[in-house]
PDB file of C-alpha atoms and ligand atoms in Angstrom:
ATOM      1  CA  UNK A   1       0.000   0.000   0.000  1.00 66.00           C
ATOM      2  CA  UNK A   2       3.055   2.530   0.285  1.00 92.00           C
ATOM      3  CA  UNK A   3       3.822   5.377   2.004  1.00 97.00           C
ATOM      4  CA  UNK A   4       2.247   8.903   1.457  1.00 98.00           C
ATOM      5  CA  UNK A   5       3.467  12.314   3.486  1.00 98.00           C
ATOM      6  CA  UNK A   6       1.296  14.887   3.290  1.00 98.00           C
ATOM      7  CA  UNK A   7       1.859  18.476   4.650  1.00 98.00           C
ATOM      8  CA  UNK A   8      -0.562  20.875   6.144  1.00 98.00           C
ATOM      9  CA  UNK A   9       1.549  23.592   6.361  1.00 97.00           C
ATOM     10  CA  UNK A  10       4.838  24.764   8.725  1.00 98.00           C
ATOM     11  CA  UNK A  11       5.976  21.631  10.757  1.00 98.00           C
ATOM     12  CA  UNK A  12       2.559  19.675  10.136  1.00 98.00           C
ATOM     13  CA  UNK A  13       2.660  16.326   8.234  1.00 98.00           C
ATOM     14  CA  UNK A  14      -0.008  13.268   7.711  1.00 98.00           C
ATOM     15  CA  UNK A  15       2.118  10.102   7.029  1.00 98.00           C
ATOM     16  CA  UNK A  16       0.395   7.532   5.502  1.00 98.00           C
ATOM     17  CA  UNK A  17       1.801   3.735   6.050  1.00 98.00           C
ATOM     18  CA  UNK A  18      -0.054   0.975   4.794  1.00 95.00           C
ATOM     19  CA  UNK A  19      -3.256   1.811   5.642  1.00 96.00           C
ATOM     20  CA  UNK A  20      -2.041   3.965   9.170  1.00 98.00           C
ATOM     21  CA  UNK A  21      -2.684   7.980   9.773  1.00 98.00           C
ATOM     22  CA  UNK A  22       0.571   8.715  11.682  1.00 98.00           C
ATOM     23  CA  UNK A  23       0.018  13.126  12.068  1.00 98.00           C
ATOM     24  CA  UNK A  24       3.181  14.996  13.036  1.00 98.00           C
ATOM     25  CA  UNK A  25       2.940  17.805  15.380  1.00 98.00           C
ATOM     26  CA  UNK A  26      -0.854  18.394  14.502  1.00 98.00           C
ATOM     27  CA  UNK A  27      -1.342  22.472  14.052  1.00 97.00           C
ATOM     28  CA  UNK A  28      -4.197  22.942  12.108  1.00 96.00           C
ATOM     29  CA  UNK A  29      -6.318  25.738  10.016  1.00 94.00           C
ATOM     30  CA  UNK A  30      -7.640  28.348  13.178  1.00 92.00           C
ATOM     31  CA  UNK A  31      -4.221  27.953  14.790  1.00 93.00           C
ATOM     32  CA  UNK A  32      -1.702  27.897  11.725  1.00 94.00           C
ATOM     33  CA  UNK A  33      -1.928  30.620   9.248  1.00 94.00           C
ATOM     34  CA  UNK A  34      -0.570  28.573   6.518  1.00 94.00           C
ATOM     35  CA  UNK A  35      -3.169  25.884   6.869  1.00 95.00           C
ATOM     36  CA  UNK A  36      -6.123  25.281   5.566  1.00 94.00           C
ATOM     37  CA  UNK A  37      -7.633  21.732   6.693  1.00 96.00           C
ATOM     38  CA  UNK A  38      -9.675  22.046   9.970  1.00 96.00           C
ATOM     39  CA  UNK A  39      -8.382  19.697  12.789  1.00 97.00           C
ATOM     40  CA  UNK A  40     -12.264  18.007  12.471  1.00 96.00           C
ATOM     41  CA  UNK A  41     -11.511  16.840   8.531  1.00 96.00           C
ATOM     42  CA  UNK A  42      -8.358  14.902  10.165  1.00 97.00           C
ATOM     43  CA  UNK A  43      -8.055  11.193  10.097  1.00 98.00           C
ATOM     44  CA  UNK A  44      -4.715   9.985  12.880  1.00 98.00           C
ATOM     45  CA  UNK A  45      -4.287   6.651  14.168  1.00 98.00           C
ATOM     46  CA  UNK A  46      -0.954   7.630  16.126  1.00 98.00           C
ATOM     47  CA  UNK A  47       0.436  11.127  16.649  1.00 98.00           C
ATOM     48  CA  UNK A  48       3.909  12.255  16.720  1.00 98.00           C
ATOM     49  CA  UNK A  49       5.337  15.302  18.898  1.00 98.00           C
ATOM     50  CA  UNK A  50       8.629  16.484  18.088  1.00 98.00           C
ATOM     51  CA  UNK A  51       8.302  18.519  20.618  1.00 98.00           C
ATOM     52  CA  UNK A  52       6.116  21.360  22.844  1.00 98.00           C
ATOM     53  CA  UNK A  53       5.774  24.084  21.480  1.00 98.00           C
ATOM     54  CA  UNK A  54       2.186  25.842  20.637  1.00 97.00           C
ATOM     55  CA  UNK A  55       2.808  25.974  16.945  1.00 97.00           C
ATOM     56  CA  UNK A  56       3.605  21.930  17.113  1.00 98.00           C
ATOM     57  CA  UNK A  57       1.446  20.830  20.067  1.00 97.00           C
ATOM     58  CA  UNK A  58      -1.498  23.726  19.130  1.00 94.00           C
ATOM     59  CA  UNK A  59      -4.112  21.132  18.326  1.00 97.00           C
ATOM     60  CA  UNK A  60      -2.776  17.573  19.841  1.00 98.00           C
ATOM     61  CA  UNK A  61      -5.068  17.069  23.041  1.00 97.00           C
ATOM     62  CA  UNK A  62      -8.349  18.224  20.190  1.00 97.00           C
ATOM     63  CA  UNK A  63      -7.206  15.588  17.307  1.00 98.00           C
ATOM     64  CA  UNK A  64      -6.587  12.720  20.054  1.00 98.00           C
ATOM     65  CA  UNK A  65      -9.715  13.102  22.130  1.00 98.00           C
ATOM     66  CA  UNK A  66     -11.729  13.066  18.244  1.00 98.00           C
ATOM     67  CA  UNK A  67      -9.418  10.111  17.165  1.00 98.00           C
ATOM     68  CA  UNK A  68      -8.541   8.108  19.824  1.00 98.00           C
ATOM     69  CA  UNK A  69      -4.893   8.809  18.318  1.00 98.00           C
ATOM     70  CA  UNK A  70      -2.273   7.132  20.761  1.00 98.00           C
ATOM     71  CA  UNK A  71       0.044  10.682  21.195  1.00 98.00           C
ATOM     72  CA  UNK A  72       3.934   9.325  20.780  1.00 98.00           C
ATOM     73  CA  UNK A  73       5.923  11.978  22.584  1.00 98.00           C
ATOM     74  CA  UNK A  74       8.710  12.735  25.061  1.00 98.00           C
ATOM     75  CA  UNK A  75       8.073  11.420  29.144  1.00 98.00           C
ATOM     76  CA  UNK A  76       6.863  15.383  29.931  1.00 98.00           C
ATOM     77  CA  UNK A  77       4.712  15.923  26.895  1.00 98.00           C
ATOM     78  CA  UNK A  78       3.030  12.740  27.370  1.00 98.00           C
ATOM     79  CA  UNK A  79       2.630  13.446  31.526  1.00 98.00           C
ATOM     80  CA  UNK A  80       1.294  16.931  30.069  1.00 98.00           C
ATOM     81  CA  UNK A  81      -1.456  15.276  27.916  1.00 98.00           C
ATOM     82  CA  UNK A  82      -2.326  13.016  30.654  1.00 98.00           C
ATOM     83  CA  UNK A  83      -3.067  16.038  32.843  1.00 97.00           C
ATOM     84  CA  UNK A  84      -5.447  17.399  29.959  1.00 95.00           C
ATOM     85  CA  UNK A  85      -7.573  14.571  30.715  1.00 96.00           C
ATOM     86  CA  UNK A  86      -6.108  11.860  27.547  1.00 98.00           C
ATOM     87  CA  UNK A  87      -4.626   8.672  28.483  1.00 98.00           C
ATOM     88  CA  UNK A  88      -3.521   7.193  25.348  1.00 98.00           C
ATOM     89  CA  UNK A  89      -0.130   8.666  25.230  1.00 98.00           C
ATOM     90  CA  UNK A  90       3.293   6.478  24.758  1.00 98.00           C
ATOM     91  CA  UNK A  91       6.080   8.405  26.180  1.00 98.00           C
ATOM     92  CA  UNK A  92       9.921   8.210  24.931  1.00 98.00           C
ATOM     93  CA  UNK A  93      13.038   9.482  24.990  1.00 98.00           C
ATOM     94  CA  UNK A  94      15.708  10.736  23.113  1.00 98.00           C
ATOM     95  CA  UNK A  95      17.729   7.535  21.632  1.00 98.00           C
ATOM     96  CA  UNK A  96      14.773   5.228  22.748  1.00 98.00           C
ATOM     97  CA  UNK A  97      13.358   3.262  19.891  1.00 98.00           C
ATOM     98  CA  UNK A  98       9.939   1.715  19.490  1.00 98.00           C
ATOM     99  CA  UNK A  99       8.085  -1.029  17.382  1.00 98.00           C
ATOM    100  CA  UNK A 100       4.958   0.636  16.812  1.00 98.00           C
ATOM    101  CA  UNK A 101       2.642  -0.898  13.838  1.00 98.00           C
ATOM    102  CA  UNK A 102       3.630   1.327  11.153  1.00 98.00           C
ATOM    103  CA  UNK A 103       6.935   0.694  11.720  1.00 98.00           C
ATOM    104  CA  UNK A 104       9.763   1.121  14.600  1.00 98.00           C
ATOM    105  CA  UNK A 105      10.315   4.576  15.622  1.00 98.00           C
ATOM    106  CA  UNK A 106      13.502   5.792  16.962  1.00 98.00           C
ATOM    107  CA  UNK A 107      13.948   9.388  18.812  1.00 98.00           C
ATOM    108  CA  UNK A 108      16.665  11.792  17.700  1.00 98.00           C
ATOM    109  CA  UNK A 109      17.997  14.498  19.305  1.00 98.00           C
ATOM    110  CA  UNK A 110      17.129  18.038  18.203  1.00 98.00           C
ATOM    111  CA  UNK A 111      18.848  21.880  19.219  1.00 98.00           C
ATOM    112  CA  UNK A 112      16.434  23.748  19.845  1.00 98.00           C
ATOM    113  CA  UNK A 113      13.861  24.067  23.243  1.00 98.00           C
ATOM    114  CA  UNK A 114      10.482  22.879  24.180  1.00 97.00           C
ATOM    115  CA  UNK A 115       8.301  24.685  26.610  1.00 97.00           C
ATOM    116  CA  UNK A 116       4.904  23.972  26.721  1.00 97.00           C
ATOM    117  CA  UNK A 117       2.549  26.989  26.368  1.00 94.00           C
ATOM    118  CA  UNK A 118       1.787  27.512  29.557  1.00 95.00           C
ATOM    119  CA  UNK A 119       4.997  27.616  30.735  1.00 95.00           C
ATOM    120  CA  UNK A 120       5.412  23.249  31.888  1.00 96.00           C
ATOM    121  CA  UNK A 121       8.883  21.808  31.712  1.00 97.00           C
ATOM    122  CA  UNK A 122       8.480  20.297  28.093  1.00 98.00           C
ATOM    123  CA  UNK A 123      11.543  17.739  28.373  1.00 98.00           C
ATOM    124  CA  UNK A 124      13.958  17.687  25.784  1.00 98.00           C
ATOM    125  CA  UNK A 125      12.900  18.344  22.074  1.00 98.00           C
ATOM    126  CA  UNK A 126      13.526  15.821  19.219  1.00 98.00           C
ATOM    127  CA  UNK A 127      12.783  14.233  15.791  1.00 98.00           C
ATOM    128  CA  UNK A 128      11.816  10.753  14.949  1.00 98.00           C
ATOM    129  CA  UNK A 129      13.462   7.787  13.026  1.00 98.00           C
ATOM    130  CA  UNK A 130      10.704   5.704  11.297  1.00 98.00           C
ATOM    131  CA  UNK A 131      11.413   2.456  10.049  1.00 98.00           C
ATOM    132  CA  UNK A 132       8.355   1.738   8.065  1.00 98.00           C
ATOM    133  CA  UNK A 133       8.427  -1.617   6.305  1.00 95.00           C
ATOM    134  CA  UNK A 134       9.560  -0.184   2.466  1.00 93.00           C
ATOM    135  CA  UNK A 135      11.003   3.222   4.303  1.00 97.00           C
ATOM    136  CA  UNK A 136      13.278   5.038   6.312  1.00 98.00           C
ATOM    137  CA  UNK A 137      11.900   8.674   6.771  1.00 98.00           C
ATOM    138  CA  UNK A 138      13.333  11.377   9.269  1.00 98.00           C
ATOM    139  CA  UNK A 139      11.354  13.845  10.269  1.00 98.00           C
ATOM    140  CA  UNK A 140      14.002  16.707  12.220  1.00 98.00           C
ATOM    141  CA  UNK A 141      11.610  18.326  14.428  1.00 98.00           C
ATOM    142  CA  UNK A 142      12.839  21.726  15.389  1.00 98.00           C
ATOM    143  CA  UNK A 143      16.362  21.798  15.121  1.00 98.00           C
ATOM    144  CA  UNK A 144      19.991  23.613  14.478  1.00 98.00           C
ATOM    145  CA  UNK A 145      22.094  22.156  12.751  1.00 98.00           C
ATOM    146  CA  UNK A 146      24.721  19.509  14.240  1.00 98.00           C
ATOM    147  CA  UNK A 147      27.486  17.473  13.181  1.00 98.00           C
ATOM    148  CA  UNK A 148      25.597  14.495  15.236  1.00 98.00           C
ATOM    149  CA  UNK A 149      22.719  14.542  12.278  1.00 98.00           C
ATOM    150  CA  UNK A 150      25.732  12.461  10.746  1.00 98.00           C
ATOM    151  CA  UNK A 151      24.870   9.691  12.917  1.00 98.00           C
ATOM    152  CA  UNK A 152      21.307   9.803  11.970  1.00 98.00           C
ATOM    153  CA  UNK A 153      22.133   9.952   8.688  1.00 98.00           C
ATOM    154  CA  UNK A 154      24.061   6.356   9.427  1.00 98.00           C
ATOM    155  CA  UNK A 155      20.224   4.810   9.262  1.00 98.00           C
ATOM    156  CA  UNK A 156      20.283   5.264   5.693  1.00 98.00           C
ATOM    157  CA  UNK A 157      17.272   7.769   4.917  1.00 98.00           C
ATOM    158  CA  UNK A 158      15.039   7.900   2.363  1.00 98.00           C
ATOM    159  CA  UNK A 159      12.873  10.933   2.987  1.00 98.00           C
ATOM    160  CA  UNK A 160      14.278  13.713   5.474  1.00 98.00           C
ATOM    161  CA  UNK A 161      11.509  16.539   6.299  1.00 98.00           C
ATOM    162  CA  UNK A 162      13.952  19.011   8.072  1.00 98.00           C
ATOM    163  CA  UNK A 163      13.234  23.012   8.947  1.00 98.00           C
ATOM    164  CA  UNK A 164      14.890  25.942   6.728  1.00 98.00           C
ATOM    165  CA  UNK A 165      12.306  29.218   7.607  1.00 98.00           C
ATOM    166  CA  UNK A 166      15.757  30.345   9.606  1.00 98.00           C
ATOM    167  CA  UNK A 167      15.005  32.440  12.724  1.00 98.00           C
ATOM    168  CA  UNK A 168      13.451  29.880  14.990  1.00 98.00           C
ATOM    169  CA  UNK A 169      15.705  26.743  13.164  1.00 98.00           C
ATOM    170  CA  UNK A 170      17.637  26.101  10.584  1.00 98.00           C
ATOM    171  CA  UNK A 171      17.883  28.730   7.548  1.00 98.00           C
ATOM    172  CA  UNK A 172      17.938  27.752   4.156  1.00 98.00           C
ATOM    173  CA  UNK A 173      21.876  27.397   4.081  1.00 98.00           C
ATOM    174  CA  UNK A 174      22.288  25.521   7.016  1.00 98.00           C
ATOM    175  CA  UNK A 175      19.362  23.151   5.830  1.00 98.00           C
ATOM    176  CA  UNK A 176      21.263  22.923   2.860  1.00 98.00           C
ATOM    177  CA  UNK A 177      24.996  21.792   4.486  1.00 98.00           C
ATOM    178  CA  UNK A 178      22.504  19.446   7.053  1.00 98.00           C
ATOM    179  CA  UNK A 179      22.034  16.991   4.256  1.00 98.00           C
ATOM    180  CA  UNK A 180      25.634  16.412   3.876  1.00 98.00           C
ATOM    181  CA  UNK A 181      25.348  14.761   7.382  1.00 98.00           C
ATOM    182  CA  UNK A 182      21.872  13.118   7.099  1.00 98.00           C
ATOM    183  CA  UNK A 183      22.616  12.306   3.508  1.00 98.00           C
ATOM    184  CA  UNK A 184      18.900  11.481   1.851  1.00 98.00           C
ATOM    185  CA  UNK A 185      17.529  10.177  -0.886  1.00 98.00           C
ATOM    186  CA  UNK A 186      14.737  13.089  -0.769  1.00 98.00           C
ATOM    187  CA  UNK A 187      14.781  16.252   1.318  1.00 98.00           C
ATOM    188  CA  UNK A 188      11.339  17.883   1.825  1.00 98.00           C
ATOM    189  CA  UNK A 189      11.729  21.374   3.432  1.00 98.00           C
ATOM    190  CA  UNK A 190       9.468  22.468   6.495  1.00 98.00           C
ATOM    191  CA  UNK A 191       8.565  25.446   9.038  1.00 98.00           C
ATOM    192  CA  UNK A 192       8.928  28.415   6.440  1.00 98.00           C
ATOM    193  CA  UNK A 193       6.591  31.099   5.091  1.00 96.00           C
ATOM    194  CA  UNK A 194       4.160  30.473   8.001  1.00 96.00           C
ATOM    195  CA  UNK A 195       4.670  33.721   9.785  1.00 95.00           C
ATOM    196  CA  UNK A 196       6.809  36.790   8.433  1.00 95.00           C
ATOM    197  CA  UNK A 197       9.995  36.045  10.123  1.00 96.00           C
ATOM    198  CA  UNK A 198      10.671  32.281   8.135  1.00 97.00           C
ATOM    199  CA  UNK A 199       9.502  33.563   4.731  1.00 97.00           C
ATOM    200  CA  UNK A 200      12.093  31.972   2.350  1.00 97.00           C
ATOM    201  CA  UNK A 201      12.067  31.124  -1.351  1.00 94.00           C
ATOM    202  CA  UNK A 202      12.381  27.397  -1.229  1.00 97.00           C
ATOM    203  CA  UNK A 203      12.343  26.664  -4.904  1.00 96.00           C
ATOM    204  CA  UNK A 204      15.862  28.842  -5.290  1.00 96.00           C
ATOM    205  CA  UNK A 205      16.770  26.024  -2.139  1.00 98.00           C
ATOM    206  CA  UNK A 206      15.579  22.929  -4.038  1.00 98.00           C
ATOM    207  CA  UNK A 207      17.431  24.440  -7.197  1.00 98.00           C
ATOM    208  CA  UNK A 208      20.355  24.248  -5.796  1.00 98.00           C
ATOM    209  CA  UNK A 209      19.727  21.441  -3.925  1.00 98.00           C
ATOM    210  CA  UNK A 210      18.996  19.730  -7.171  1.00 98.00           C
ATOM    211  CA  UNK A 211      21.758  20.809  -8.945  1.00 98.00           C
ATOM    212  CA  UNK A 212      24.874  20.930  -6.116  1.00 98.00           C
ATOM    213  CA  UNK A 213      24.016  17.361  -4.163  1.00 97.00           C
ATOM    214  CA  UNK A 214      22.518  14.126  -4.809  1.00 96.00           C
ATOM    215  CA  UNK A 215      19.677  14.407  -3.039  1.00 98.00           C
ATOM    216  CA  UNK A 216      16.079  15.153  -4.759  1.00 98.00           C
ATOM    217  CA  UNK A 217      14.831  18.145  -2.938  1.00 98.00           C
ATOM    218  CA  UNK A 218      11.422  18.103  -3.242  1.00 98.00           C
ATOM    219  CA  UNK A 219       8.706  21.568  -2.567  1.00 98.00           C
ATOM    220  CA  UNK A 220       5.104  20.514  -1.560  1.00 98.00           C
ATOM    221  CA  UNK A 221       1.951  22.907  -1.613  1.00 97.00           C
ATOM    222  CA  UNK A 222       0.040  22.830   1.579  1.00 97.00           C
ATOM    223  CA  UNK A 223      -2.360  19.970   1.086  1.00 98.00           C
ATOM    224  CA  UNK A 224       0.269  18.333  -1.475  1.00 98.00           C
ATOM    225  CA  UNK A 225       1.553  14.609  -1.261  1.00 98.00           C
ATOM    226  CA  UNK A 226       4.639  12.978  -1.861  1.00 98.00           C
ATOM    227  CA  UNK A 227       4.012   8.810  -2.430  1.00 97.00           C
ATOM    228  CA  UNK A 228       6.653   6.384  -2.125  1.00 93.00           C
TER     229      UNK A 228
HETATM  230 NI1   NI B   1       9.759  24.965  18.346  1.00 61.62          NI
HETATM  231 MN1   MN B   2       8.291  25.509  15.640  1.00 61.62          MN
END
């Protein structure tokens, strides 16, 4: 049946595994300016948190409770979500790996921060490893770049969703010397244009991308899927 990624906008991804809604860091239309799917017209068997912050956690607790998505986060964001009043949460943490039914899932390390909104200890942010049966896909979470994504790169990755809106995380030239370390078949960029500070002109990126490395960098509209 394949794989599918499809993004909502900024950091917000449906993954599609044989048959299995797996939504990244759900921040839907109402919350995220460059969205425009309301969190109601979302299917998610499992949800994945790279981390705490609003623009990443903004509509988690609504799509569970409508889903009864189990929430795959870090030990804080998943004692967090309890609190809220939803139990089906399966906390991790950084280096921990997973068999999950869509595939294993391994959790990477990220530079960056993660307090919850209202101000909660958030734990440590991160990105996910998922071995899905035909797959290896990396999505970076929030991050700098580091020299470490080298060893992540060591799992041999097919599609790498990584942040280049600069500002917040990586800009577009540090997402482009990132993929010498992570070293992907496909590079789909992430967390830009959504609010004035991360506009960038990704298709210059992928251009030279395209042309400078061996990796396919490829642009999605909101609402646009890759398949593999
Ligand atoms: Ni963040
Ligand atoms: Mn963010």
């Amino acid at each position: 049946m394949g794989i599918k990624i499809t993004w909502h906008g900024h950091a917000t991804f449906s993954v599609e595994i044989d048959g299995i809604n797996v939504v990244v860091d759900p921040f839907f239309a109402g919350n995220n300016p460059s969205c425009v799917r309301p969190v109601d017209e979302v299917e998610a068997d499992f949800i994945l948190q790279t981390h705490a912050h609003g623009d990443h956690i903004g509509d988690t607790v609504e799509l569970a409770k409508a889903t009864g998505a189990q929430v795959i986060s870090n030990f804080e964001i998943a004692n967090w979500i309890n609190k809220h009043g939803y139990e089906n949460t399966w906390a991790m943490n950084t280096g921990g790996g997973y068999q999950f039914p869509f595939g294993r899932v391994k959790m990477t390390p990220a530079l960056h921060s993660s307090g919850l909104p209202d101000g909660t200890y958030g734990g440590d942010p991160g990105g996910y490893l998922i071995f899905a049966k035909d797959a290896t896909l990396y999505f970076a979470g929030d991050t700098a770049l580091f020299s470490d994504m080298a060893l992540i790169g060591n799992a041999g990755i097919d599609v790498a969703v990584i942040p280049t809106g600069d500002n917040f995380t990586m800009g577009p030239d540090d997402a482009f010397e990132s993929l010498a370390y992570l070293r992907p078949k496909v590079v789909i960029p992430c967390h830009y244009d959504t609010f004035p500070p991360i506009a960038q002109d990704m298709d210059d990126w992928a251009e030279r991308v395209n042309r400078e490395t061996g990796v396919t960098a490829v642009v999605l509209d909101v609402e646009e899927s890759f398949e593999l």
